[in-house]
mmCIF file of C-alpha atoms in Angstrom:
data_model
loop_
_atom_site.group_PDB
_atom_site.id
_atom_site.type_symbol
_atom_site.label_atom_id
_atom_site.label_comp_id
_atom_site.label_asym_id
_atom_site.label_seq_id
_atom_site.Cartn_x
_atom_site.Cartn_y
_atom_site.Cartn_z
ATOM 1 C CA MET A 1 23.315 17.108 -1.810
ATOM 2 C CA SER A 2 19.593 16.946 -2.539
ATOM 3 C CA ARG A 3 16.612 14.801 -1.672
ATOM 4 C CA VAL A 4 14.119 13.448 -4.184
ATOM 5 C CA ARG A 5 10.784 11.699 -3.629
ATOM 6 C CA LEU A 6 9.895 9.025 -6.177
ATOM 7 C CA LYS A 7 6.473 7.600 -6.883
ATOM 8 C CA TYR A 8 6.421 4.149 -8.448
ATOM 9 C CA THR A 9 4.164 1.239 -9.353
ATOM 10 C CA ARG A 10 4.356 -2.389 -8.334
ATOM 11 C CA GLU A 11 2.384 -4.425 -10.821
ATOM 12 C CA GLU A 12 1.430 -8.059 -11.405
ATOM 13 C CA PRO A 13 4.854 -9.355 -12.572
ATOM 14 C CA VAL A 14 6.520 -8.362 -9.271
ATOM 15 C CA LYS A 15 3.706 -8.639 -6.725
ATOM 16 C CA TYR A 16 5.206 -11.709 -5.067
ATOM 17 C CA ILE A 17 8.655 -10.286 -4.316
ATOM 18 C CA SER A 18 9.429 -9.393 -0.715
ATOM 19 C CA HIS A 19 10.226 -5.914 0.556
ATOM 20 C CA LEU A 20 13.877 -6.937 0.951
ATOM 21 C CA ASP A 21 13.973 -8.130 -2.672
ATOM 22 C CA LEU A 22 12.405 -4.830 -3.738
ATOM 23 C CA LEU A 23 15.152 -2.935 -1.920
ATOM 24 C CA ARG A 24 17.803 -5.021 -3.675
ATOM 25 C CA THR A 25 16.105 -4.429 -7.023
ATOM 26 C CA PHE A 26 16.201 -0.661 -6.530
ATOM 27 C CA ASN A 27 19.800 -0.768 -5.331
ATOM 28 C CA ARG A 28 20.882 -2.542 -8.522
ATOM 29 C CA ALA A 29 18.750 -0.308 -10.760
ATOM 30 C CA ILE A 30 20.123 2.882 -9.188
ATOM 31 C CA LYS A 31 23.671 1.647 -9.725
ATOM 32 C CA ARG A 32 23.010 0.635 -13.353
ATOM 33 C CA ALA A 33 21.252 3.933 -14.064
ATOM 34 C CA GLY A 34 24.208 5.957 -12.783
ATOM 35 C CA ILE A 35 22.107 7.888 -10.264
ATOM 36 C CA PRO A 36 24.557 9.752 -7.915
ATOM 37 C CA ILE A 37 22.966 8.479 -4.723
ATOM 38 C CA VAL A 38 24.493 9.035 -1.282
ATOM 39 C CA TYR A 39 25.844 5.934 0.472
ATOM 40 C CA SER A 40 25.937 5.266 4.190
ATOM 41 C CA GLN A 41 29.214 5.221 6.087
ATOM 42 C CA GLY A 42 30.814 2.197 7.659
ATOM 43 C CA PHE A 43 32.070 -1.280 6.758
ATOM 44 C CA ASN A 44 29.125 -2.151 4.503
ATOM 45 C CA PRO A 45 27.925 1.067 2.798
ATOM 46 C CA HIS A 46 24.506 1.007 1.141
ATOM 47 C CA PRO A 47 22.376 3.554 -0.754
ATOM 48 C CA ILE A 48 20.356 5.853 1.492
ATOM 49 C CA ILE A 49 16.754 5.043 0.586
ATOM 50 C CA SER A 50 13.647 5.616 2.709
ATOM 51 C CA PHE A 51 10.520 3.700 1.707
ATOM 52 C CA GLY A 52 6.978 4.725 2.530
ATOM 53 C CA LEU A 53 4.563 1.997 3.602
ATOM 54 C CA PRO A 54 5.897 -1.483 2.750
ATOM 55 C CA LEU A 55 3.529 -3.371 0.477
ATOM 56 C CA PRO A 56 2.548 -6.918 1.530
ATOM 57 C CA VAL A 57 3.537 -9.764 -0.763
ATOM 58 C CA GLY A 58 0.824 -10.449 -3.351
ATOM 59 C CA VAL A 59 -0.587 -6.911 -3.355
ATOM 60 C CA THR A 60 -0.252 -4.643 -6.400
ATOM 61 C CA SER A 61 -0.054 -0.866 -6.308
ATOM 62 C CA GLU A 62 0.030 2.234 -8.480
ATOM 63 C CA SER A 63 1.059 4.587 -5.681
ATOM 64 C CA GLU A 64 4.226 3.641 -3.792
ATOM 65 C CA TYR A 65 6.839 6.126 -2.572
ATOM 66 C CA MET A 66 10.496 6.279 -1.668
ATOM 67 C CA ASP A 67 12.933 9.086 -0.799
ATOM 68 C CA ILE A 68 16.523 9.088 -2.014
ATOM 69 C CA GLU A 69 19.483 11.350 -1.234
ATOM 70 C CA LEU A 70 21.713 12.472 -4.096
ATOM 71 C CA GLU A 71 25.306 13.655 -4.005
ATOM 72 C CA ALA A 72 24.590 16.112 -6.819
ATOM 73 C CA ASP A 73 21.536 17.912 -8.115
ATOM 74 C CA MET A 74 19.726 16.072 -10.926
ATOM 75 C CA ASP A 75 16.710 16.870 -13.075
ATOM 76 C CA PRO A 76 13.710 14.825 -11.833
ATOM 77 C CA GLN A 77 12.679 13.869 -15.374
ATOM 78 C CA ASN A 78 16.133 12.440 -16.040
ATOM 79 C CA ILE A 79 15.872 10.366 -12.874
ATOM 80 C CA ILE A 80 12.563 8.928 -14.073
ATOM 81 C CA GLU A 81 13.898 8.071 -17.524
ATOM 82 C CA GLN A 82 17.197 6.572 -16.371
ATOM 83 C CA LEU A 83 15.675 4.474 -13.613
ATOM 84 C CA ASN A 84 12.870 3.159 -15.805
ATOM 85 C CA GLU A 85 15.450 1.913 -18.296
ATOM 86 C CA ALA A 86 17.201 -0.008 -15.501
ATOM 87 C CA LEU A 87 14.181 -1.382 -13.593
ATOM 88 C CA PRO A 88 12.514 -4.725 -14.402
ATOM 89 C CA GLY A 89 9.020 -4.992 -15.854
ATOM 90 C CA GLY A 90 6.300 -4.331 -13.298
ATOM 91 C CA ILE A 91 8.104 -1.492 -11.517
ATOM 92 C CA ARG A 92 7.883 1.967 -13.046
ATOM 93 C CA ILE A 93 8.753 5.402 -11.712
ATOM 94 C CA THR A 94 5.821 7.690 -12.476
ATOM 95 C CA LYS A 95 6.836 10.859 -10.631
ATOM 96 C CA ALA A 96 9.921 12.507 -9.127
ATOM 97 C CA VAL A 97 9.860 15.632 -6.948
ATOM 98 C CA LYS A 98 12.695 17.529 -5.279
ATOM 99 C CA LEU A 99 12.279 17.911 -1.521
ATOM 100 C CA GLY A 100 13.233 20.822 0.680
ATOM 101 C CA ASP A 101 15.823 20.429 3.426
ATOM 102 C CA ARG A 102 13.131 20.354 6.106
ATOM 103 C CA ALA A 103 10.729 17.964 4.386
ATOM 104 C CA ASP A 104 9.584 15.085 6.579
ATOM 105 C CA LYS A 105 10.546 11.536 5.642
ATOM 106 C CA ILE A 106 7.956 9.757 3.556
ATOM 107 C CA ALA A 107 7.132 7.159 6.226
ATOM 108 C CA SER A 108 6.131 9.869 8.711
ATOM 109 C CA VAL A 109 3.603 11.666 6.459
ATOM 110 C CA ILE A 110 1.524 8.687 5.289
ATOM 111 C CA ALA A 111 -1.761 8.473 7.207
ATOM 112 C CA LEU A 112 -4.335 6.866 4.881
ATOM 113 C CA ALA A 113 -4.473 4.377 2.022
ATOM 114 C CA ASP A 114 -7.100 3.726 -0.643
ATOM 115 C CA TYR A 115 -7.579 0.152 -1.830
ATOM 116 C CA ARG A 116 -9.604 -1.676 -4.432
ATOM 117 C CA VAL A 117 -10.394 -5.161 -3.152
ATOM 118 C CA MET A 118 -11.843 -7.788 -5.479
ATOM 119 C CA VAL A 119 -13.551 -10.687 -3.720
ATOM 120 C CA ASP A 120 -14.803 -13.930 -5.222
ATOM 121 C CA LEU A 121 -17.340 -15.636 -2.971
ATOM 122 C CA LYS A 122 -17.935 -19.338 -2.532
ATOM 123 C CA LYS A 123 -21.611 -18.803 -3.280
ATOM 124 C CA ARG A 124 -24.058 -16.072 -4.219
ATOM 125 C CA MET A 125 -25.295 -14.042 -1.256
ATOM 126 C CA ASN A 126 -28.978 -14.044 -0.319
ATOM 127 C CA VAL A 127 -28.890 -10.507 1.100
ATOM 128 C CA SER A 128 -27.994 -7.064 -0.242
ATOM 129 C CA PHE A 129 -24.306 -6.701 0.449
ATOM 130 C CA SER A 130 -24.395 -2.886 0.275
ATOM 131 C CA GLU A 131 -27.128 -2.766 2.912
ATOM 132 C CA GLN A 132 -25.191 -5.133 5.161
ATOM 133 C CA ILE A 133 -22.052 -2.992 4.936
ATOM 134 C CA ASN A 134 -23.959 0.203 5.717
ATOM 135 C CA LYS A 135 -25.518 -1.492 8.725
ATOM 136 C CA LEU A 136 -22.127 -2.724 9.922
ATOM 137 C CA LEU A 137 -20.581 0.734 9.660
ATOM 138 C CA GLU A 138 -23.271 2.161 11.940
ATOM 139 C CA SER A 139 -21.676 0.218 14.780
ATOM 140 C CA ASP A 140 -18.958 1.680 17.013
ATOM 141 C CA GLU A 141 -17.284 -1.700 17.273
ATOM 142 C CA ILE A 142 -16.026 -4.110 14.648
ATOM 143 C CA LEU A 143 -14.013 -6.668 16.551
ATOM 144 C CA ILE A 144 -11.521 -8.957 14.890
ATOM 145 C CA GLU A 145 -8.671 -11.177 16.056
ATOM 146 C CA LYS A 146 -5.270 -9.727 15.210
ATOM 147 C CA GLN A 147 -1.904 -11.404 15.615
ATOM 148 C CA GLY A 148 0.371 -9.408 17.885
ATOM 149 C CA LYS A 149 4.067 -9.893 18.605
ATOM 150 C CA LYS A 150 3.350 -12.424 21.344
ATOM 151 C CA ASP A 151 -0.253 -13.517 21.029
ATOM 152 C CA VAL A 152 -3.589 -13.024 19.286
ATOM 153 C CA LYS A 153 -5.639 -10.034 20.468
ATOM 154 C CA LEU A 154 -9.222 -8.971 19.904
ATOM 155 C CA VAL A 155 -9.116 -5.442 18.479
ATOM 156 C CA ASN A 156 -11.702 -2.891 17.373
ATOM 157 C CA ILE A 157 -10.918 -1.852 13.778
ATOM 158 C CA ARG A 158 -13.914 0.444 13.275
ATOM 159 C CA LYS A 159 -12.008 3.692 13.866
ATOM 160 C CA ASP A 160 -9.479 2.747 11.174
ATOM 161 C CA ILE A 161 -12.135 2.215 8.489
ATOM 162 C CA HIS A 162 -12.669 5.694 7.034
ATOM 163 C CA HIS A 163 -14.626 4.608 3.958
ATOM 164 C CA LEU A 164 -15.967 1.239 2.881
ATOM 165 C CA ARG A 165 -18.247 0.959 -0.114
ATOM 166 C CA VAL A 166 -19.380 -1.523 -2.746
ATOM 167 C CA GLU A 167 -18.139 -0.473 -6.177
ATOM 168 C CA GLN A 168 -19.448 -3.535 -7.981
ATOM 169 C CA GLU A 169 -21.726 -6.390 -6.961
ATOM 170 C CA ASN A 170 -22.306 -9.166 -9.456
ATOM 171 C CA GLY A 171 -23.519 -12.434 -7.986
ATOM 172 C CA ASP A 172 -20.540 -14.110 -6.335
ATOM 173 C CA HIS A 173 -18.065 -11.368 -7.349
ATOM 174 C CA ILE A 174 -17.777 -8.146 -5.335
ATOM 175 C CA VAL A 175 -15.456 -5.156 -5.709
ATOM 176 C CA LEU A 176 -14.907 -3.028 -2.612
ATOM 177 C CA GLY A 177 -13.418 0.443 -2.225
ATOM 178 C CA MET A 178 -11.669 1.002 1.109
ATOM 179 C CA ARG A 179 -9.957 3.953 2.750
ATOM 180 C CA LEU A 180 -8.071 2.708 5.787
ATOM 181 C CA SER A 181 -5.649 4.081 8.345
ATOM 182 C CA ALA A 182 -2.081 3.583 7.189
ATOM 183 C CA GLY A 183 1.354 4.547 8.397
ATOM 184 C CA SER A 184 3.439 4.418 11.542
ATOM 185 C CA SER A 185 0.728 5.364 14.058
ATOM 186 C CA SER A 186 -2.012 3.026 12.819
ATOM 187 C CA ASN A 187 -2.099 0.624 9.910
ATOM 188 C CA LEU A 188 -5.124 -1.499 9.034
ATOM 189 C CA LYS A 189 -4.660 -4.141 6.351
ATOM 190 C CA PRO A 190 -7.511 -4.816 3.911
ATOM 191 C CA GLU A 191 -7.291 -8.526 4.718
ATOM 192 C CA LEU A 192 -8.514 -7.817 8.237
ATOM 193 C CA VAL A 193 -11.497 -5.882 6.893
ATOM 194 C CA VAL A 194 -12.385 -8.849 4.690
ATOM 195 C CA GLN A 195 -12.105 -11.132 7.735
ATOM 196 C CA ALA A 196 -14.479 -8.840 9.616
ATOM 197 C CA LEU A 197 -16.989 -8.964 6.770
ATOM 198 C CA GLU A 198 -16.853 -12.756 6.873
ATOM 199 C CA LYS A 199 -17.509 -12.625 10.607
ATOM 200 C CA TYR A 200 -20.379 -10.130 10.621
ATOM 201 C CA ILE A 201 -22.215 -10.551 7.311
ATOM 202 C CA PRO A 202 -24.364 -13.645 6.642
ATOM 203 C CA ASP A 203 -23.417 -15.767 3.603
ATOM 204 C CA PHE A 204 -20.214 -13.771 3.010
ATOM 205 C CA GLU A 205 -17.812 -16.679 2.458
ATOM 206 C CA VAL A 206 -14.604 -15.754 0.672
ATOM 207 C CA ASP A 207 -13.046 -17.945 -1.977
ATOM 208 C CA PHE A 208 -10.389 -15.573 -3.359
ATOM 209 C CA VAL A 209 -9.212 -12.012 -2.639
ATOM 210 C CA LYS A 210 -7.151 -9.675 -4.843
ATOM 211 C CA ILE A 211 -5.910 -6.386 -3.381
ATOM 212 C CA HIS A 212 -4.688 -3.291 -5.240
ATOM 213 C CA ARG A 213 -3.419 -0.161 -3.479
ATOM 214 C CA MET A 214 -4.562 2.902 -5.396
ATOM 215 C CA ARG A 215 -3.327 5.827 -3.317
ATOM 216 C CA LEU A 216 -1.327 6.745 -0.239
ATOM 217 C CA LEU A 217 -2.620 9.905 1.401
ATOM 218 C CA LEU A 218 -1.808 12.565 3.959
ATOM 219 C CA GLU A 219 -3.892 12.926 7.128
ATOM 220 C CA ASN A 220 -6.068 15.559 5.432
ATOM 221 C CA GLY A 221 -6.919 13.146 2.616
ATOM 222 C CA LEU A 222 -4.727 14.828 -0.008
ATOM 223 C CA GLU A 223 -2.509 12.659 -2.166
ATOM 224 C CA ILE A 224 1.202 12.797 -1.407
#
């Protein structure tokens, strides 16, 4: 048996499918492609697949990951080619790497995520947005309401914002670059950062937000 880590995209045509639908899509594609994947034991066996950080509905990405276990050794390039022939448009395998026996599961190594967030405002701002962001990041506290399992809590998200910068500012259209905590220990969604900006920055009134995940990273900032 062997383990393989796959990197794949999730583009516009499939951005509204749920994580469960994505799992079903991969299950069918793996079967059609003839990939010799290992199945679980029991009454209802299923392919052994470990996903990285589930992507919210409506968000696109060029850097998603999953680990699969194979019954027999297989050339990574052949896996890429066979799966891409079986997958629907909008999902493409871009990389396949064999893993060692002691390699950690993908979900446990993800620590950071880079996003590009495009924001359309309801009106043009009367202040320099870049200056307002820099001023906000000087604070030790950025408090925002976050829905918990039982109730809404006020949480400080400042420590989970590693980078936040303006990549483009054109009247009522702003493009933000964000590096946020991600993974099992701490996971900050870009939507919450946008909510915080609405709360703390004058005239920042959001009309529409589009989010694209660019990279998933290790704790040291290196790409997986």
